[in-house]
Coordinates of C-alpha atoms in Angstrom, one line a residue:
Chain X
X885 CA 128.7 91.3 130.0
X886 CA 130.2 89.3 127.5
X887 CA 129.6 90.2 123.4
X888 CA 129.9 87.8 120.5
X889 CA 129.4 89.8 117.4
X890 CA 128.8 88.2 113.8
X891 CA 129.7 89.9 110.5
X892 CA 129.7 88.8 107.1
X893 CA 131.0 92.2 105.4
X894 CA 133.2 95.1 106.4
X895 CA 131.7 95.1 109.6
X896 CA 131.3 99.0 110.3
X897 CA 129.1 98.5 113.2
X898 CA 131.5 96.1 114.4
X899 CA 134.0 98.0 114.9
X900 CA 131.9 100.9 116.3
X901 CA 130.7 98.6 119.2
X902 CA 134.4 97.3 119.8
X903 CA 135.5 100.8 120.3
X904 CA 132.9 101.9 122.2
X905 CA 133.7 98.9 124.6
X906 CA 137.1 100.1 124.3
X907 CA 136.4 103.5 125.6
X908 CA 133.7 102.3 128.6
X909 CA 130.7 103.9 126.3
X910 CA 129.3 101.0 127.0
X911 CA 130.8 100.4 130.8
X912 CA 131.0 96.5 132.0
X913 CA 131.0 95.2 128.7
X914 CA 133.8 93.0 127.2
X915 CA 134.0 91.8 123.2
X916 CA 134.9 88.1 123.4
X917 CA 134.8 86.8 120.0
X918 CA 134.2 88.1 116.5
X919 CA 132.5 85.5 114.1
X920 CA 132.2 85.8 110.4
X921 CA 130.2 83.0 108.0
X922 CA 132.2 84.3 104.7
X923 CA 136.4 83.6 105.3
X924 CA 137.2 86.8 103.5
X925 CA 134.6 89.5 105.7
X926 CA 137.0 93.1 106.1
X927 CA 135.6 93.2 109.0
X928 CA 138.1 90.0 110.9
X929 CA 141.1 92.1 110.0
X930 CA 139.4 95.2 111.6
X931 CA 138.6 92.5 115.0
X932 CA 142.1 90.7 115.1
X933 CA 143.7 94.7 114.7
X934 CA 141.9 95.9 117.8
X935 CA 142.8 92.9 120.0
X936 CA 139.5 90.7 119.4
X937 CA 139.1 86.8 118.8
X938 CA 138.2 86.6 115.5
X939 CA 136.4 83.0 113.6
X940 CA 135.1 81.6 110.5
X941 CA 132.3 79.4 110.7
X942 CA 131.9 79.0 106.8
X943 CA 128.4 77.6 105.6
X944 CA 129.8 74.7 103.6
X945 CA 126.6 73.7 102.3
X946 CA 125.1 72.3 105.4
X947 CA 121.4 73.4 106.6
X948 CA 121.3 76.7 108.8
X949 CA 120.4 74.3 111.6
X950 CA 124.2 72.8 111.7
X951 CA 125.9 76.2 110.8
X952 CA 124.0 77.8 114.0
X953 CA 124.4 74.9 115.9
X954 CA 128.2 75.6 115.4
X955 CA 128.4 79.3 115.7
X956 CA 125.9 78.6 119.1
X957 CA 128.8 76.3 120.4
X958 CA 131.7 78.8 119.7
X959 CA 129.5 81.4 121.8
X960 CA 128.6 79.6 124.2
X961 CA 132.1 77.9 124.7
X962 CA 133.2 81.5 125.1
X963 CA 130.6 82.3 127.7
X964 CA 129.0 85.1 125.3
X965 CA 125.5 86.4 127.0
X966 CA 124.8 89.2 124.2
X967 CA 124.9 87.9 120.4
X968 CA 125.4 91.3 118.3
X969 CA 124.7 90.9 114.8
X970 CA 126.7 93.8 112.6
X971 CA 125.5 93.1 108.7
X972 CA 125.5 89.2 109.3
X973 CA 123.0 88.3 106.3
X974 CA 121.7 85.4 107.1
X975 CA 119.0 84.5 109.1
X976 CA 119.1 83.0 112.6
X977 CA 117.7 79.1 112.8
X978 CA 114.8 78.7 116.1
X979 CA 117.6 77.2 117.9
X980 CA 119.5 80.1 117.3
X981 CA 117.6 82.2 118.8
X982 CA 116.1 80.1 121.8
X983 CA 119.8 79.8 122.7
X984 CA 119.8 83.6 123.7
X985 CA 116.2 84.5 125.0
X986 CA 116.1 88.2 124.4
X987 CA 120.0 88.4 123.9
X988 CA 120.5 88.8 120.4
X989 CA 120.1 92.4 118.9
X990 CA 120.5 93.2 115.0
X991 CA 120.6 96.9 113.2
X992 CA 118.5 97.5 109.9
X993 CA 119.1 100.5 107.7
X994 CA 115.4 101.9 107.5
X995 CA 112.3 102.6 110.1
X996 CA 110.5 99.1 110.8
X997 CA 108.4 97.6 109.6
X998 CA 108.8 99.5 106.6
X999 CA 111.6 97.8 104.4
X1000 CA 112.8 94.6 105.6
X1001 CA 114.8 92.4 103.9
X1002 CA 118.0 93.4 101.6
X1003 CA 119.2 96.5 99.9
X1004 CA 116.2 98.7 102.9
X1005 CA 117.6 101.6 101.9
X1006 CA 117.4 101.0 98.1
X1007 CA 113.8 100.4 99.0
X1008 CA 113.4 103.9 100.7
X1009 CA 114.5 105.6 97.3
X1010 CA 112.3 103.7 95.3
X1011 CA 109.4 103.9 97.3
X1012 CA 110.0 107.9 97.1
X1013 CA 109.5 108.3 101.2
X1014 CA 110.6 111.7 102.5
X1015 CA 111.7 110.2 106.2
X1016 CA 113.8 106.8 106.3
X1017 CA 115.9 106.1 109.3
X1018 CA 117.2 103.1 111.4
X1019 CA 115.9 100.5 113.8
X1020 CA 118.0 98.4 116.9
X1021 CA 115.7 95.6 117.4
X1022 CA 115.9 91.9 119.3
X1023 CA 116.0 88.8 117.1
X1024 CA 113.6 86.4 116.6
X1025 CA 113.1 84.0 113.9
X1026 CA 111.5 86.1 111.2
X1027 CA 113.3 88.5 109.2
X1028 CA 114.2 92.3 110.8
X1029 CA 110.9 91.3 113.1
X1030 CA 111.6 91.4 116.6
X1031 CA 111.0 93.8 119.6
X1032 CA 112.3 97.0 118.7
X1033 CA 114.5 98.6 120.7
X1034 CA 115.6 102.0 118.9
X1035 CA 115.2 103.5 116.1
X1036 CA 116.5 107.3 114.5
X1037 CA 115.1 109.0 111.9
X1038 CA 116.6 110.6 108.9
X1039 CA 115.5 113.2 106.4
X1040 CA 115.4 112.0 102.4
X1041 CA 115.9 114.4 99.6
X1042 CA 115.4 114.8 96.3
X1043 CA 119.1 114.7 95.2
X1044 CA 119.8 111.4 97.5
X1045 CA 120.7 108.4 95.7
X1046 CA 120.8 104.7 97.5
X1047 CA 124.3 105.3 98.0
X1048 CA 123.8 109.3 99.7
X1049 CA 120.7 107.8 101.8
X1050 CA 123.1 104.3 103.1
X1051 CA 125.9 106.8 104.3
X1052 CA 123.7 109.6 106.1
X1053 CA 121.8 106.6 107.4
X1054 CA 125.0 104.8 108.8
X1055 CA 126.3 107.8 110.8
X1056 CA 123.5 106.8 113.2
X1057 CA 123.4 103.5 112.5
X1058 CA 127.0 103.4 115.3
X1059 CA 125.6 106.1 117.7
X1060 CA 122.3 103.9 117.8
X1061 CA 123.5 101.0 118.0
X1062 CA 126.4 101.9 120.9
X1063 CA 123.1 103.7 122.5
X1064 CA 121.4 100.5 122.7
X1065 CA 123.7 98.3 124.1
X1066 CA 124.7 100.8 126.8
X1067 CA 121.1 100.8 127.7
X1068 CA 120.8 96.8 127.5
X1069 CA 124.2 95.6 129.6
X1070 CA 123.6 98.6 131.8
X1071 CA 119.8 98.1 133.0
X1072 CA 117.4 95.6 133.4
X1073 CA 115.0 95.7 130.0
X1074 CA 111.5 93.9 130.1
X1075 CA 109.8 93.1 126.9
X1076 CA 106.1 93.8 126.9
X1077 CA 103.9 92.8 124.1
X1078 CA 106.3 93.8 121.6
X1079 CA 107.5 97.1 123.3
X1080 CA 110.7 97.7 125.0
X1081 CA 111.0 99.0 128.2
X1082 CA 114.0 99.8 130.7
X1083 CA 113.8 100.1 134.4
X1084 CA 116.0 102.5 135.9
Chain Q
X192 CA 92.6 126.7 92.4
X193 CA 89.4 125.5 93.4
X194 CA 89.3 122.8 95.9
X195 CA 87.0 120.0 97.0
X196 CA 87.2 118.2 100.4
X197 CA 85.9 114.6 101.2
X198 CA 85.5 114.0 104.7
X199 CA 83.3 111.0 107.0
X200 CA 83.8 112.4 110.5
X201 CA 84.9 115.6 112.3
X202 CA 86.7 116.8 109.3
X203 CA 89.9 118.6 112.1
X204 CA 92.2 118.4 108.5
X205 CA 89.1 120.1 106.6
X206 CA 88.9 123.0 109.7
X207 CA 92.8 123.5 109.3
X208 CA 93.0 123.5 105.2
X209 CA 89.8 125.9 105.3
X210 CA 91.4 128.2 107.8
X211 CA 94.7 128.0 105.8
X212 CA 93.3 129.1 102.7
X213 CA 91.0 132.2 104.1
X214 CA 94.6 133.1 106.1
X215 CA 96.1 132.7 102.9
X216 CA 98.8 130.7 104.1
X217 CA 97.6 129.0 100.6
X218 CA 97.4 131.9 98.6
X219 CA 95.7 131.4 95.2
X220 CA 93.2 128.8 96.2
X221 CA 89.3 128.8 97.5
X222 CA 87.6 125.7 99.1
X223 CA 84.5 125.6 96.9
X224 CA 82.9 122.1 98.6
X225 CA 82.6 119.8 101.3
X226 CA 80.9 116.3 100.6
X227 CA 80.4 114.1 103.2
X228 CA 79.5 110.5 102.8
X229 CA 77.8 110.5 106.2
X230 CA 75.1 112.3 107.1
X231 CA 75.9 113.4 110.1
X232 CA 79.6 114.0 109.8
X233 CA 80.4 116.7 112.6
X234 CA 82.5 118.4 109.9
X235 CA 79.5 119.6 107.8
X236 CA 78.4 122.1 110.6
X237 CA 82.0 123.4 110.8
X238 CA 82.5 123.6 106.8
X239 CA 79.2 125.5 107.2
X240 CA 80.0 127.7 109.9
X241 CA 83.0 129.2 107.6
X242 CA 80.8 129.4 104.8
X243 CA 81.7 126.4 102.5
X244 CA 79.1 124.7 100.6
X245 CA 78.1 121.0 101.8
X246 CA 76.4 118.0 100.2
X247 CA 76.0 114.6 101.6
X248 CA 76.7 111.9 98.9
X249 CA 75.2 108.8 101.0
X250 CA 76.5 105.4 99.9
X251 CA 73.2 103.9 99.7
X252 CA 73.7 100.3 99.3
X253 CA 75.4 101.3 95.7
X254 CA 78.6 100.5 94.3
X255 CA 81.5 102.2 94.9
X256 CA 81.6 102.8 91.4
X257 CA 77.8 104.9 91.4
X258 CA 78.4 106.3 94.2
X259 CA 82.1 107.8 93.1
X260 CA 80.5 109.0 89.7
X261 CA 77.8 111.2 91.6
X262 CA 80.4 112.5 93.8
X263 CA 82.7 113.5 91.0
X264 CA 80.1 114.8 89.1
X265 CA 79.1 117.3 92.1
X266 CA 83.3 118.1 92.3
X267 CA 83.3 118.7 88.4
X268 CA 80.4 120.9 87.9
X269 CA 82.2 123.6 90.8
X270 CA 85.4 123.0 88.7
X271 CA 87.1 121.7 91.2
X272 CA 90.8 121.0 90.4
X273 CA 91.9 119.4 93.8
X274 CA 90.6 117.1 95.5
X275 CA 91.8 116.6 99.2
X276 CA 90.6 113.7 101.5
X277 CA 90.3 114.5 104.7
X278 CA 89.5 111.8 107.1
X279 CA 87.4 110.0 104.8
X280 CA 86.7 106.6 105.1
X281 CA 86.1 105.1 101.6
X282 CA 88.7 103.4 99.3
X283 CA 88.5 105.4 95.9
X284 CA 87.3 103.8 92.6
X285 CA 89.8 103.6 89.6
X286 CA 87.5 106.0 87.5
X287 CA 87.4 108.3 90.2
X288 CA 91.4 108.5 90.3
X289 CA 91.4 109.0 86.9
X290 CA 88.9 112.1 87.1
X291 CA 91.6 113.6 88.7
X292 CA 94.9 112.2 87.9
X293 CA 97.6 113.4 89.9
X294 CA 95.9 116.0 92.1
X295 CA 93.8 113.5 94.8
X296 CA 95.6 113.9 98.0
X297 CA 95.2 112.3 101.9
X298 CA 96.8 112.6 104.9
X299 CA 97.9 109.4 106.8
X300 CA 98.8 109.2 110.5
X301 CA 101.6 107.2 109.8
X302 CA 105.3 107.2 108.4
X303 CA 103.6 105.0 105.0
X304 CA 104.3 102.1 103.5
X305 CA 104.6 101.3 107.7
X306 CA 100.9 100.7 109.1
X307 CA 98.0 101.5 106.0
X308 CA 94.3 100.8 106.6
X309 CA 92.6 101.9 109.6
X310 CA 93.8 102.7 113.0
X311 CA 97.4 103.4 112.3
X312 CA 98.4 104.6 115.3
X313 CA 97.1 101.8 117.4
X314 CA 98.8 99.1 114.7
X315 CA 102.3 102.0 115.5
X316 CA 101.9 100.9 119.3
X317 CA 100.8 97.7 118.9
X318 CA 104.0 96.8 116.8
X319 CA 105.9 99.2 119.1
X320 CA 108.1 101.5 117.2
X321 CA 109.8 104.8 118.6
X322 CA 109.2 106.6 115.5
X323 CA 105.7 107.0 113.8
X324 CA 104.4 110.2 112.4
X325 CA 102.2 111.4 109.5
X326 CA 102.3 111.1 105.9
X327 CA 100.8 113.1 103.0
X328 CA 100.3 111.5 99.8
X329 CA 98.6 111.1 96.3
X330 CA 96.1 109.2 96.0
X331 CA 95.7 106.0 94.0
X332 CA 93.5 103.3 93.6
X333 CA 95.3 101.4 96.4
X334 CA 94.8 101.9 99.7
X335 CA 97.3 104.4 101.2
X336 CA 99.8 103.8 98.3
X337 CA 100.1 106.6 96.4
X338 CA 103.1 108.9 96.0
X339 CA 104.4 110.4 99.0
X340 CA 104.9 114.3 98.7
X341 CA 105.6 115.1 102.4
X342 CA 106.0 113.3 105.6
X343 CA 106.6 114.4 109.2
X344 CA 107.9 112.1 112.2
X345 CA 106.8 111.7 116.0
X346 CA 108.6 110.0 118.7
X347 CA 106.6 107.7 120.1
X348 CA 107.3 106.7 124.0
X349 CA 106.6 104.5 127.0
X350 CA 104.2 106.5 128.3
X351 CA 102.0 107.0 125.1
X352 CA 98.4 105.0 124.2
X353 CA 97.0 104.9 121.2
X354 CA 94.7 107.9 121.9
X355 CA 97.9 110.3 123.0
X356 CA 100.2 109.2 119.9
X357 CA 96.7 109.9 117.7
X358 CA 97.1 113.7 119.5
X359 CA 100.4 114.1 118.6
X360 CA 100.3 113.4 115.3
X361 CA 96.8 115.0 114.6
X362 CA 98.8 118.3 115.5
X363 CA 101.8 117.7 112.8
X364 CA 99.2 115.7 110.2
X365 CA 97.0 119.3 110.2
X366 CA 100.6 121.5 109.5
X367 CA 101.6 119.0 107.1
X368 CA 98.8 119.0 105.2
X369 CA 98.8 122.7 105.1
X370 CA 102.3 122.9 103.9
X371 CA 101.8 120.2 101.0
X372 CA 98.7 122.2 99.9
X373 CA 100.6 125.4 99.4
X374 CA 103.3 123.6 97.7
X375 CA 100.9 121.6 95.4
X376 CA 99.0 124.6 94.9
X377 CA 102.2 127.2 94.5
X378 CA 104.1 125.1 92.5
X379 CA 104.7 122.8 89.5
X380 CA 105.6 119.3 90.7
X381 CA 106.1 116.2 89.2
X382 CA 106.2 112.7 90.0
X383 CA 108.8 110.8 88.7
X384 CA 108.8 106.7 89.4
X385 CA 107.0 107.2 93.1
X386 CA 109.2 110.3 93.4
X387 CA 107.3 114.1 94.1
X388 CA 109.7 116.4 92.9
X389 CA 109.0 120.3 93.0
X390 CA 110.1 122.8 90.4
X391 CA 110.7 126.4 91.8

């Protein structure tokens, strides 16, 4: 199965999936491109140093409609049939996501539905929750919203900080997320209602 | 410390906080009352069965407001100093928050600020997460809002219905609630911004 991944940062998860490609963690898998909407994302050095395609689809002021549409085109050119998004901040257009039916999977720093949106784990502190985690989910149009997939739970104490809470929470954000795709190229997965479910 | 329990139904949290305290697994505390805004609460007979006082505060077609002053009135002349919801079914009124400011407390069969209001656990597999769980919390004038001083998760899976995840987490919700209560009760603590922090 073919991957396209899409990054805006330093791309952590990135690289976590690329090497668990690498190392047949996820058997039958392949990364084929790496796609960034900022020019200067760590992450494309971290792609191009471990062998993958790397691209910059800068936003250049047009509508999320004509930025997808080109990102869509670059995936689809490259025959991509799983659309990985690794701390890609913007939100996917309708088209988007009708281009890959169930196919496109995102990671969030915090236990959904609590804590969309930016800075989750920021949220968790300030909301003073003793359990804060992370979730794999599809994508669908509405923000950190899809059919969950995954999620892992992690313990908050007193003494964490945004910063102590975003690294303990990242450790499992790359075993979850390699977890997940292992289970999705490797089995057939229905979505029913909202929950996920894998045949064996 | 002398503590009053609200309840509207079977009261299994009021059993288990009762039992605690005659156990002394919270040492230093005595249940002085049960009130019940339904008559026929199953609870009552088992508050009465372990010889706690009862009282049914019916709602009567009044206000919130009436209805909140007669039951802190029965609270305040036992002296009670805690007041622990248990299962029931009534958003407070601010003046009765402020009777007791900072020492309301409920249990909630979720991981909060995820699914508040009724039915958690069905909104938990509705919206199909793999984590859910039980939280304790103050109470405040919002529903299910208040500071969060401990909170326990539950994998949720395939095979669960609303009524199996509502077992599982009824058996952590009545440990939790237990272990908050001898820390509130034991302790100093302190809520700073929505944080509950414990002195020693």
């Amino acid at each position: 199965m073919k991957i396209g991944i899409l990054i805006s940062g330093r791309g952590s998860n990135m690289t976590a999936i690329i090497e668990a490609v690498r190392d047949q963690r996820i058997p039958d898998a392949e990364v084929s491109v790496v796609i960034s909407d900022k020019k200067n994302a760590l992450g494309l050095e971290k792609a191009s140093e471990r062998g993958i395609e790397t691209i910059v689809v800068a936003r250049k002021n047009r509508t999320r409609e004509e930025h997808d549409a080109e990102i869509v085109n670059e995936l689809e050119k490259r025959g991509v049939e799983l659309v990985c998004l690794a701390g890609y901040m913007r939100l996917l257009s309708k088209d988007f996501v009708r281009a890959f039916p169930e196919k496109i999977i995102n990671i969030h720093p915090s236990l959904l539905p609590s804590f969309p949106g930016l800075d989750a784990q920021r949220q968790a502190i300030d909301y003073g929750v003793r359990i804060s985690g992370c979730t794999v989910h599809f994508v669908d149009e509405h923000l950190d919203h899809g059919a969950i997939i995954l999620q892992k739970s992690v313990e908050v104490t007193n003494e964490d900080t945004s910063a102590t809470l975003s690294a303990k929470i990242l450790e499992h954000e790359h075993t979850l997320y390699v977890e997940a795709l292992r289970k999705i190229v490797g089995g057939k997965c229905q979505i029913i209602g909202r929950r996920v479910v894998f045949e064996n």
